[in-house]
Coordinates of C-alpha atoms in Angstrom, one line a residue:
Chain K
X1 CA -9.1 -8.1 24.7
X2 CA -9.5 -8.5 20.9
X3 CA -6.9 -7.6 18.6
X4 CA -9.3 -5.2 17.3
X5 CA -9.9 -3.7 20.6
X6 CA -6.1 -3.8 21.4
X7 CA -5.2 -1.7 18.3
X8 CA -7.6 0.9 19.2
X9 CA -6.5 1.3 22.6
X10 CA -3.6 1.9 21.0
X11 CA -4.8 4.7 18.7
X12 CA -6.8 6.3 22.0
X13 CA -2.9 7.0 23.0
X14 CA -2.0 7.9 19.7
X15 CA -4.3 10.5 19.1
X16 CA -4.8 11.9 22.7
X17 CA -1.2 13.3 21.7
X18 CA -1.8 14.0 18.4
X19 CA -0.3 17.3 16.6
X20 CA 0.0 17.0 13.1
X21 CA -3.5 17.6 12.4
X22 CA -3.4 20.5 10.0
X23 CA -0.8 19.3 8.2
X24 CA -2.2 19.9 4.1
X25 CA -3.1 16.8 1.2
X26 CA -0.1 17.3 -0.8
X27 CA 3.6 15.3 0.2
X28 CA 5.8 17.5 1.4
X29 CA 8.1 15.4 -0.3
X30 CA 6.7 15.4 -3.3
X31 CA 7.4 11.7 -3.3
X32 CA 5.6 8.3 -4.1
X33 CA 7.1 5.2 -2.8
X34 CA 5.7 1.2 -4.1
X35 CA 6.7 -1.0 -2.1
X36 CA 5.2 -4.7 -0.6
X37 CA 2.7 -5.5 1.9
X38 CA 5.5 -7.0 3.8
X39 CA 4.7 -7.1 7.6
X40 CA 8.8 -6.5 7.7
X41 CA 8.8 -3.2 6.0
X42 CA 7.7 0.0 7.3
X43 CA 8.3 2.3 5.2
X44 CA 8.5 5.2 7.5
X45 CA 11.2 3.7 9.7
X46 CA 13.7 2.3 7.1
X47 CA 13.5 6.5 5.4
X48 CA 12.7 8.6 8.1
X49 CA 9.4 9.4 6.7
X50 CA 7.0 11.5 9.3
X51 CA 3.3 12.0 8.8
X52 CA 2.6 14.6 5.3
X53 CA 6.0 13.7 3.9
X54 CA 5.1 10.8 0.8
X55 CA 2.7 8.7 -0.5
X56 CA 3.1 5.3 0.3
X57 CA 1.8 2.6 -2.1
X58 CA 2.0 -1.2 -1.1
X59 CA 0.7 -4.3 -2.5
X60 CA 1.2 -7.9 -2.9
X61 CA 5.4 -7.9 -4.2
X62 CA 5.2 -3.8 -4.7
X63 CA 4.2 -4.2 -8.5
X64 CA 4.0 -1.1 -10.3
X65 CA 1.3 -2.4 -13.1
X66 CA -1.3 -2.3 -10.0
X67 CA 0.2 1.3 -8.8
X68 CA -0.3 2.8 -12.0
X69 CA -3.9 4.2 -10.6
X70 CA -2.8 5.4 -7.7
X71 CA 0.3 6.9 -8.8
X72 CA -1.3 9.3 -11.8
X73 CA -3.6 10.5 -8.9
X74 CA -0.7 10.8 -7.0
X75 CA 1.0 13.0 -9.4
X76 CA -1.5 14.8 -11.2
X77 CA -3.8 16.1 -8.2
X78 CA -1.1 16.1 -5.3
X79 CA 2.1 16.8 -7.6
X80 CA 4.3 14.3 -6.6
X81 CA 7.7 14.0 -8.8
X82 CA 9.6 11.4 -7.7
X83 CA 8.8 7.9 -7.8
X84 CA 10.9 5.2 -5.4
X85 CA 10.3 1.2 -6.3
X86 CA 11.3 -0.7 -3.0
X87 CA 11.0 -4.6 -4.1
X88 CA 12.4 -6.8 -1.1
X89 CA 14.7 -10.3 0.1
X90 CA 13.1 -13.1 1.2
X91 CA 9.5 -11.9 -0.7
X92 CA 6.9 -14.1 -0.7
X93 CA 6.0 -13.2 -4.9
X94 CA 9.3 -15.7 -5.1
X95 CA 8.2 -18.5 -3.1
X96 CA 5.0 -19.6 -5.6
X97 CA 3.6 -19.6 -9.6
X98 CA 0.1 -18.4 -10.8
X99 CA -0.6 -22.3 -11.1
X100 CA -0.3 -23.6 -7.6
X101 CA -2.3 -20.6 -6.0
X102 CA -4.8 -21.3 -8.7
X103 CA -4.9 -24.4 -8.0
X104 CA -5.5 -23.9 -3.8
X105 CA -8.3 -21.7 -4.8
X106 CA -10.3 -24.3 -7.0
X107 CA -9.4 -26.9 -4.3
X108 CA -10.8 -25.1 -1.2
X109 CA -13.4 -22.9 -2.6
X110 CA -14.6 -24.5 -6.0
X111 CA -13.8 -21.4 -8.1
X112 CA -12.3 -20.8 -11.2
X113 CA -8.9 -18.4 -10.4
X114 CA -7.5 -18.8 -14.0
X115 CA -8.1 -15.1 -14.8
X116 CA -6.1 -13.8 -12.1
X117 CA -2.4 -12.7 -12.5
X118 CA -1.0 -13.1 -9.0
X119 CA 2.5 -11.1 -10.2
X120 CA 4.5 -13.7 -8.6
X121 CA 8.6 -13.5 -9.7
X122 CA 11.7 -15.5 -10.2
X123 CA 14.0 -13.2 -10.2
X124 CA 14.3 -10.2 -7.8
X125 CA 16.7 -7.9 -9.2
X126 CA 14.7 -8.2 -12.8
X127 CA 11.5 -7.8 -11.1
X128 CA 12.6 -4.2 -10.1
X129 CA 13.6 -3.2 -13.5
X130 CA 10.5 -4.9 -14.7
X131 CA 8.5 -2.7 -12.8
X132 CA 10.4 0.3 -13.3
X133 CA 10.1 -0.3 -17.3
X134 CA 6.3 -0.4 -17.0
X135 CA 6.2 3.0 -15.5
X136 CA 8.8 4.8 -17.4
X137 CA 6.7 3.5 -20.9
X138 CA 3.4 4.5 -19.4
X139 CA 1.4 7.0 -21.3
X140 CA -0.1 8.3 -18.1
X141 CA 2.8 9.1 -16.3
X142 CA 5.2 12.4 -16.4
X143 CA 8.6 12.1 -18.5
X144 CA 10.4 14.2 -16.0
X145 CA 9.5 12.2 -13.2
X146 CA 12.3 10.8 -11.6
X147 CA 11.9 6.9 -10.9
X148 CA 14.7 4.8 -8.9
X149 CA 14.4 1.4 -8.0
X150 CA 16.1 -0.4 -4.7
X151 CA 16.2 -4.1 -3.1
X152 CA 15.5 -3.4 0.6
X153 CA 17.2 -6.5 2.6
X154 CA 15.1 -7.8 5.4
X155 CA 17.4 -8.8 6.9
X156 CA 19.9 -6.2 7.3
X157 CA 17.4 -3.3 7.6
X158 CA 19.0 -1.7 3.9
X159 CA 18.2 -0.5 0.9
X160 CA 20.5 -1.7 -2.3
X161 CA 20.0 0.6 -5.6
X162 CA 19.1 -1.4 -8.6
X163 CA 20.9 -0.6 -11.9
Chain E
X1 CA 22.1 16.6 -1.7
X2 CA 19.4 15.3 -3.5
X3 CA 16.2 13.5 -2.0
X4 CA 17.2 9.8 -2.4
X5 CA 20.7 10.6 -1.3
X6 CA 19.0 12.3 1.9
X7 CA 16.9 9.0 2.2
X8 CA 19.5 6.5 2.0
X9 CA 21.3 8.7 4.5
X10 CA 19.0 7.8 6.8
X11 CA 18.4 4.2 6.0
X12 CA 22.3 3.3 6.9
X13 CA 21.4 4.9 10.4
X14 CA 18.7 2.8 10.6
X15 CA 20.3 -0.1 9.3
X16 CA 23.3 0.3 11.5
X17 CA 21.3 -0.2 14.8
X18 CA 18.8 -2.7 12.9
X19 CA 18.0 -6.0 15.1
X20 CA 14.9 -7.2 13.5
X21 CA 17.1 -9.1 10.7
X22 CA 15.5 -12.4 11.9
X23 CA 11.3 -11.9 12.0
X24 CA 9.6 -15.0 10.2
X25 CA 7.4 -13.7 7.2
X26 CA 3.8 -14.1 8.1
X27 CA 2.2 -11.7 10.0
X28 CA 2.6 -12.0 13.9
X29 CA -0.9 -10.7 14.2
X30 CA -2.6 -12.5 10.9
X31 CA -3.7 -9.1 10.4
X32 CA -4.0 -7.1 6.9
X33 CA -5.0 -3.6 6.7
X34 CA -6.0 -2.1 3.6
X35 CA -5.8 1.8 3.7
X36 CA -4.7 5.1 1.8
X37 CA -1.5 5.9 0.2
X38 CA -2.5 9.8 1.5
X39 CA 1.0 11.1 2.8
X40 CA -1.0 12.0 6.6
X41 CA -1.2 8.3 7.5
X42 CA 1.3 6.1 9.0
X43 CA -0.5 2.7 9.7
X44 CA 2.5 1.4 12.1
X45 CA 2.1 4.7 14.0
X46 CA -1.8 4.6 14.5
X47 CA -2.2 1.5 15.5
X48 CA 1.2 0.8 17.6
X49 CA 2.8 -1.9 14.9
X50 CA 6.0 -3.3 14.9
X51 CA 8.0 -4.5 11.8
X52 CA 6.6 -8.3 11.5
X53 CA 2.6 -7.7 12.7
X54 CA 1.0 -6.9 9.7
X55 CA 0.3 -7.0 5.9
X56 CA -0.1 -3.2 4.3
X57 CA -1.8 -2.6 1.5
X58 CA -2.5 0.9 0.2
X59 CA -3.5 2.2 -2.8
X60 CA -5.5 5.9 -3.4
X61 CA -8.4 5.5 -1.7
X62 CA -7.3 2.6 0.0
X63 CA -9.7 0.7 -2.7
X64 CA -10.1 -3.3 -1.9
X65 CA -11.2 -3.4 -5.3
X66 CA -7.3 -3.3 -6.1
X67 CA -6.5 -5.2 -3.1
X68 CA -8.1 -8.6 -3.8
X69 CA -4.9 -10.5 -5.7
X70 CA -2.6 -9.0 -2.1
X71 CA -5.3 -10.2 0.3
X72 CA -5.6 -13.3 -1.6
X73 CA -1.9 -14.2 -0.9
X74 CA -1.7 -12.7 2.3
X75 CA -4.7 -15.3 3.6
X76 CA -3.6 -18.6 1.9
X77 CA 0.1 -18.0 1.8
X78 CA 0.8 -16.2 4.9
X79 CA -2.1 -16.7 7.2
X80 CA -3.6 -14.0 7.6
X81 CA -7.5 -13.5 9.5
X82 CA -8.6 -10.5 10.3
X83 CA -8.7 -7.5 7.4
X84 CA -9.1 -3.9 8.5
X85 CA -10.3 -1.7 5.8
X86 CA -9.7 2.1 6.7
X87 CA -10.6 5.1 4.5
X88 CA -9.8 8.5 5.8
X89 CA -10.8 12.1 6.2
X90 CA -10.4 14.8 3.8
X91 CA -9.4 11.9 1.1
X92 CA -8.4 13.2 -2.4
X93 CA -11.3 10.6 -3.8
X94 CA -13.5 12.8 -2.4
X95 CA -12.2 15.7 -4.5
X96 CA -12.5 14.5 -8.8
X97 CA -14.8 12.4 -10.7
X98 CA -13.7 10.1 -13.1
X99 CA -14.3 12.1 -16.0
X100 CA -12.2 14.8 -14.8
X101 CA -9.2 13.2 -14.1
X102 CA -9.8 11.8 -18.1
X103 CA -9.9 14.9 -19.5
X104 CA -7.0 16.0 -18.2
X105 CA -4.4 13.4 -19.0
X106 CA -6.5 13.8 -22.4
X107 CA -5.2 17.3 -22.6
X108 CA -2.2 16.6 -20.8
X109 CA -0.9 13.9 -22.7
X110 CA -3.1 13.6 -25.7
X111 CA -4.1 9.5 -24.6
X112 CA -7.2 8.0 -23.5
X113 CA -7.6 7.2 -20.1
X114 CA -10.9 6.8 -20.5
X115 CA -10.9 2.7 -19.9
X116 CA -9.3 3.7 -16.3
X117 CA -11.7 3.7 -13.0
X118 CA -9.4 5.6 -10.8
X119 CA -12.4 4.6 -8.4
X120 CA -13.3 7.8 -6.5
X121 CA -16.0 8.3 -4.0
X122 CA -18.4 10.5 -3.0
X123 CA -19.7 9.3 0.7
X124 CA -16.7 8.2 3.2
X125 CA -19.0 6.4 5.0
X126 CA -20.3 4.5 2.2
X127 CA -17.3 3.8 0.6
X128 CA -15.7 1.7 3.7
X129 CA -19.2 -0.3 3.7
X130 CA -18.8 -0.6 0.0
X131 CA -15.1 -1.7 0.1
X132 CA -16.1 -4.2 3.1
X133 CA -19.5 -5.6 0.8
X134 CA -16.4 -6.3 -2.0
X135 CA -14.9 -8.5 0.2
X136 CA -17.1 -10.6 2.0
X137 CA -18.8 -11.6 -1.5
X138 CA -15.2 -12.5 -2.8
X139 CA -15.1 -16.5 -3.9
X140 CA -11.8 -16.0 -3.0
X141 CA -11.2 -14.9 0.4
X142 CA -11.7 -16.8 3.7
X143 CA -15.8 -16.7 4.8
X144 CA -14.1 -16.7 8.8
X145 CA -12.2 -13.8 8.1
X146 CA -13.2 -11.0 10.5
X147 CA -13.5 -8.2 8.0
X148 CA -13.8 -4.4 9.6
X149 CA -13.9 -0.9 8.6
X150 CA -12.5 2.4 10.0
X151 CA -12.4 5.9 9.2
X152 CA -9.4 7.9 10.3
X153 CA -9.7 11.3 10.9
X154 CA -6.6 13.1 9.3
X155 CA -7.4 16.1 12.0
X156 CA -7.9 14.1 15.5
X157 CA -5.8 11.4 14.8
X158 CA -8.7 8.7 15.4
X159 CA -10.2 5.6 14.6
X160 CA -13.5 5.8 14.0
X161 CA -15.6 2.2 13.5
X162 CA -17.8 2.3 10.6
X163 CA -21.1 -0.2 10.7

């Protein structure tokens, strides 16, 4: 079997017990969470999250600057109010600069990758406040919205508030 | 107690019976799905994933527009092959146009928000073909890459291929 054909196997079990199908748009939560792509997070586990409570946002490092979309959607049609940054140990965004993935682009495909910001960072902790001070000086973004930012440890399974 | 004390209440249960502290960071599965941030979708639970299969990338609409710079890293850093693009039912893209959404943050907040494509869509189908079209005519993504698109249906809890 393909992996394809092995994941929807698994969904044919997934949704021949399915119940949360009228469950409505808006988080019950009224929560967003950012977080990374990370195939060592799941969001849902490490909170407790079922199906309707939160938006989950993910991406490359969980930087907020490519969020920023999403989350005025998220808060101005589907009222969410509280916003959770979940950066993480042992990220990838720490292991490389704009420069050498730049650079493996040209080299393997003959194209010109200079214009792309990859968000890479040095320094974990900062990279959470970073991304934190982007959305609290948005324009786009509610005042009262309540933002906290957190270090989630791969390898202990918990989050750390950052301060 | 608030929300995030309630969370972090749950992540120390979690992280006291955690034993996945050791997975390796690329994707067991060299698999990357790009979907939704809507609250009604759990990727691990749909498709059966554990912590360490896959990359996640979600945005509103679950746009690969927006998820070009993640995938980009997720292929030539962490190894990644197949990319599974799934859009769902009863998506809030469906629901504003782009002027709308404008107008408001206008009134709102008195800025302009008219330079931002919060990229909504007004055929489900289309927009998973449209997504997939974005990425197979990317310079920067792998041309072996098995690239395919889904629609889940928020209601039955199914997959539903898109061709």
């Amino acid at each position: 079997m393909s992996l394809i054909e092995e994941l929807l196997a698994v969904n044919e079990r997934y949704a021949a017990t399915f119940q949360k199908g009228e469950l409505p748009l808006p988080p019950a939560k009224k929560l967003a969470i950012v977080t990374c792509m990370d195939a060592r997070i799941d969001p849902a586990r490490i909170l407790g999250l079922e199906e309707g409570d939160a938006h989950v946002i993910r991406n490359a490092g969980g930087r907020t600057a490519e969020a920023l979309r999403s989350l005025i959607i998220s808060q101005q049609l589907l009222g969410t109010r509280t916003i959770m940054v979940i950066h993480h140990t042992d990220c990838g965004m720490l292991t490389f600069e704009n420069a050498d993935l730049q650079r493996r682009l040209r080299e393997q495909f003959g194209v010109d990758a200079s214009a792309i910001d990859f968000l890479p960072f040095k320094d974990l902790e900062q990279s959470v406040r970073d991304d934190i001070a982007l959305l609290r000086s948005s324009p786009f973004l509610l005042k009262e919205s309540e933002i906290v930012g957190f270090i989630y440890d791969v390898h202990s399974g918990r989050l750390l508030p950052v301060h």
